Amino acid sequence: MHRAQERVTVFDDALRALAADMVATMYAAEGVGLAACQIGEDVAMFVFDCPDASDQRVVGVVCNPSLVLPEGRDRRLDDSPEGCLSFPGAFVDCARPDYAVVEGVGLDGRPVRFEGDGLLAKCLQHETDHTVGTVFGDRLSAKAMKKLRKQHDAAVDDYPADWPT
C-alpha cells in the first residue's frame, strides 16, 4: 500500500463490478470510504458514502483522483479523530485541512468533482492518499501511531482475518 496505484485507463464492466464490490465491502465494514488497494487491487480508485459537516450525505466513485486543498489564510486544520479500515477498531486524532476538493473521473471516464468539509473533507483526503501510496499511519506522530496500534491490537478479536468479507 506504500506505492502509487495504477491509473484507470479502461472504463468497462469489470471496473463497474470492482466498484460495486468495493461499495459492498465498505458498507459491510461500516466505513465511509474504501480505496481499491485496501482490497488488493492495484487501481487508483476509491468509493465513499460520507456526511459533510452539515450531515449532508455525499456518495461517489473517483478514479485517478487529484486533491486540491486550501492554502494560506483559507487553510484551517481539523484535528479530530480519524480511522482506517486497514486498522479496524482504532481511531486517533489526525490534523488535516477542514475543506477538500477531489477531482478525477467516474466509472464512465467523465470528469467528476467532489468537495466538502467535516468528515467528508477527511474522507476525500484519506482515500486519495491511499491511491498515491500514503497510508493513514504515515501522517501520525510516533506517539499517535503507538496509540493507534494499541487500540487496533485490543480490538483484533472483533475483526477476524477475513473481515469484512
Coordinates of C-alpha atoms in Angstrom, one line a residue:
M1 CA 0.0 0.0 0.0
H2 CA 3.0 2.3 0.1
R3 CA 3.2 2.9 -3.6
A4 CA 1.1 4.8 -6.1
Q5 CA -1.7 2.8 -7.7
E6 CA -2.1 2.3 -11.5
R7 CA -4.2 4.9 -13.2
V8 CA -7.5 3.7 -14.6
T9 CA -7.5 3.7 -18.4
V10 CA -10.3 1.2 -19.2
F11 CA -13.8 2.0 -18.2
D12 CA -15.7 -1.2 -18.6
D13 CA -18.0 -3.7 -16.9
A14 CA -15.0 -5.1 -14.9
L15 CA -14.3 -1.7 -13.4
R16 CA -18.0 -1.2 -12.5
A17 CA -18.0 -4.7 -10.9
L18 CA -15.0 -3.8 -8.9
A19 CA -16.6 -0.5 -7.7
A20 CA -19.8 -2.5 -6.7
D21 CA -17.7 -5.0 -4.8
M22 CA -15.9 -2.1 -3.0
V23 CA -19.1 -0.4 -2.1
A24 CA -20.5 -3.7 -0.6
T25 CA -17.2 -4.2 1.3
M26 CA -17.3 -0.6 2.6
Y27 CA -20.8 -1.0 3.8
A28 CA -20.1 -4.4 5.4
A29 CA -17.2 -2.8 7.3
E30 CA -19.4 0.2 8.3
G31 CA -16.8 2.5 6.7
V32 CA -17.3 5.8 4.9
G33 CA -14.7 5.2 2.2
L34 CA -12.6 2.5 0.7
A35 CA -9.7 2.5 -1.8
A36 CA -9.1 -0.3 -4.3
C37 CA -5.7 -1.1 -2.8
Q38 CA -7.3 -1.9 0.5
I39 CA -8.9 -5.0 -1.1
G40 CA -5.7 -5.9 -3.1
E41 CA -6.5 -4.2 -6.4
D42 CA -3.8 -2.0 -8.0
V43 CA -6.2 0.6 -9.2
A44 CA -6.2 4.4 -8.4
M45 CA -9.9 4.4 -7.4
F46 CA -11.9 4.9 -4.3
V47 CA -15.6 4.8 -3.3
F48 CA -17.2 6.7 -0.5
D49 CA -20.5 7.4 1.3
C50 CA -19.8 10.1 3.8
P51 CA -21.5 13.0 5.5
D52 CA -20.1 16.6 5.5
A53 CA -20.1 19.0 8.4
S54 CA -23.8 19.7 8.0
D55 CA -24.6 16.0 7.9
Q56 CA -25.4 16.1 4.2
R57 CA -24.6 12.6 2.7
V58 CA -22.3 12.6 -0.3
V59 CA -21.8 9.4 -2.3
G60 CA -19.3 8.8 -5.1
V61 CA -16.7 6.9 -7.0
V62 CA -13.4 8.6 -8.1
C63 CA -10.9 7.2 -10.5
N64 CA -7.4 8.8 -10.8
P65 CA -8.1 11.4 -8.0
S66 CA -6.3 14.7 -7.7
L67 CA -6.7 16.6 -4.4
V68 CA -7.0 20.4 -4.1
L69 CA -6.5 21.8 -0.5
P70 CA -6.9 25.3 0.8
E71 CA -3.7 27.3 1.2
G72 CA -2.7 30.4 3.2
R73 CA -5.4 32.1 5.2
D74 CA -8.1 29.7 3.9
R75 CA -6.3 26.7 5.4
R76 CA -7.7 25.6 8.8
L77 CA -6.9 22.3 10.3
D78 CA -9.3 19.8 11.8
D79 CA -7.6 17.7 14.4
S80 CA -10.4 15.3 15.1
P81 CA -10.2 11.5 15.3
E82 CA -9.7 9.5 12.2
G83 CA -9.7 5.8 11.5
C84 CA -9.0 3.4 8.6
L85 CA -10.5 0.1 7.6
S86 CA -6.9 -1.1 7.5
F87 CA -6.8 -0.5 11.3
P88 CA -10.3 -1.6 12.3
G89 CA -11.5 -0.5 15.7
A90 CA -8.8 2.2 16.1
F91 CA -9.2 6.0 15.9
V92 CA -6.7 8.8 16.7
D93 CA -6.6 12.5 16.1
C94 CA -5.1 13.4 12.7
A95 CA -4.8 17.0 11.6
R96 CA -6.0 17.6 8.1
P97 CA -7.3 20.7 6.3
D98 CA -11.0 21.2 7.1
Y99 CA -12.0 21.5 3.5
A100 CA -11.0 19.5 0.5
V101 CA -11.8 19.1 -3.2
V102 CA -11.1 16.0 -5.2
E103 CA -11.2 15.8 -9.0
G104 CA -10.9 12.8 -11.2
V105 CA -13.1 10.7 -13.4
G106 CA -16.1 8.5 -12.8
L107 CA -16.8 4.9 -13.9
D108 CA -17.8 6.2 -17.3
G109 CA -14.5 8.1 -17.8
R110 CA -16.2 11.5 -17.5
P111 CA -14.8 14.2 -15.1
V112 CA -16.1 14.2 -11.5
R113 CA -15.6 16.7 -8.7
F114 CA -16.5 16.4 -5.0
E115 CA -15.9 18.9 -2.3
G116 CA -16.7 19.3 1.3
D117 CA -15.9 19.9 4.9
G118 CA -16.1 18.0 8.1
L119 CA -15.8 14.2 7.9
L120 CA -16.2 14.4 4.1
A121 CA -13.0 16.5 3.8
K122 CA -11.1 14.0 5.9
C123 CA -12.5 11.1 3.8
L124 CA -11.6 12.7 0.4
Q125 CA -8.0 13.3 1.7
H126 CA -7.7 9.9 3.3
E127 CA -8.9 7.9 0.3
T128 CA -6.9 10.0 -2.2
D129 CA -3.8 9.3 0.0
H130 CA -4.4 5.6 -0.5
T131 CA -4.2 5.9 -4.3
V132 CA -0.8 7.7 -4.1
G133 CA 0.8 5.3 -1.7
T134 CA 0.3 7.2 1.6
V135 CA -1.4 5.4 4.4
F136 CA -3.1 6.9 7.4
G137 CA -0.2 6.0 9.8
D138 CA 2.3 7.9 7.7
R139 CA 0.6 11.2 8.8
L140 CA 0.8 10.4 12.5
S141 CA 3.4 11.1 15.1
A142 CA 5.2 8.2 16.7
K143 CA 3.1 8.6 19.8
A144 CA -0.2 8.7 17.9
M145 CA 0.8 5.7 15.8
K146 CA 1.6 3.8 19.1
K147 CA -1.9 4.6 20.3
L148 CA -3.4 3.5 17.1
R149 CA -1.6 0.2 17.2
K150 CA -2.6 -0.4 20.8
Q151 CA -6.3 0.3 20.0
H152 CA -6.1 -2.0 17.0
D153 CA -4.4 -4.8 18.9
A154 CA -7.1 -4.5 21.6
A155 CA -9.8 -4.9 19.0
V156 CA -8.2 -7.6 16.9
D157 CA -10.5 -10.3 18.2
D158 CA -13.5 -8.3 16.9
Y159 CA -12.2 -8.4 13.4
P160 CA -11.3 -11.9 12.0
A161 CA -8.7 -12.3 9.2
D162 CA -11.5 -12.5 6.5
W163 CA -13.2 -9.3 7.8
P164 CA -15.3 -7.7 6.4
T165 CA -15.9 -10.1 3.5

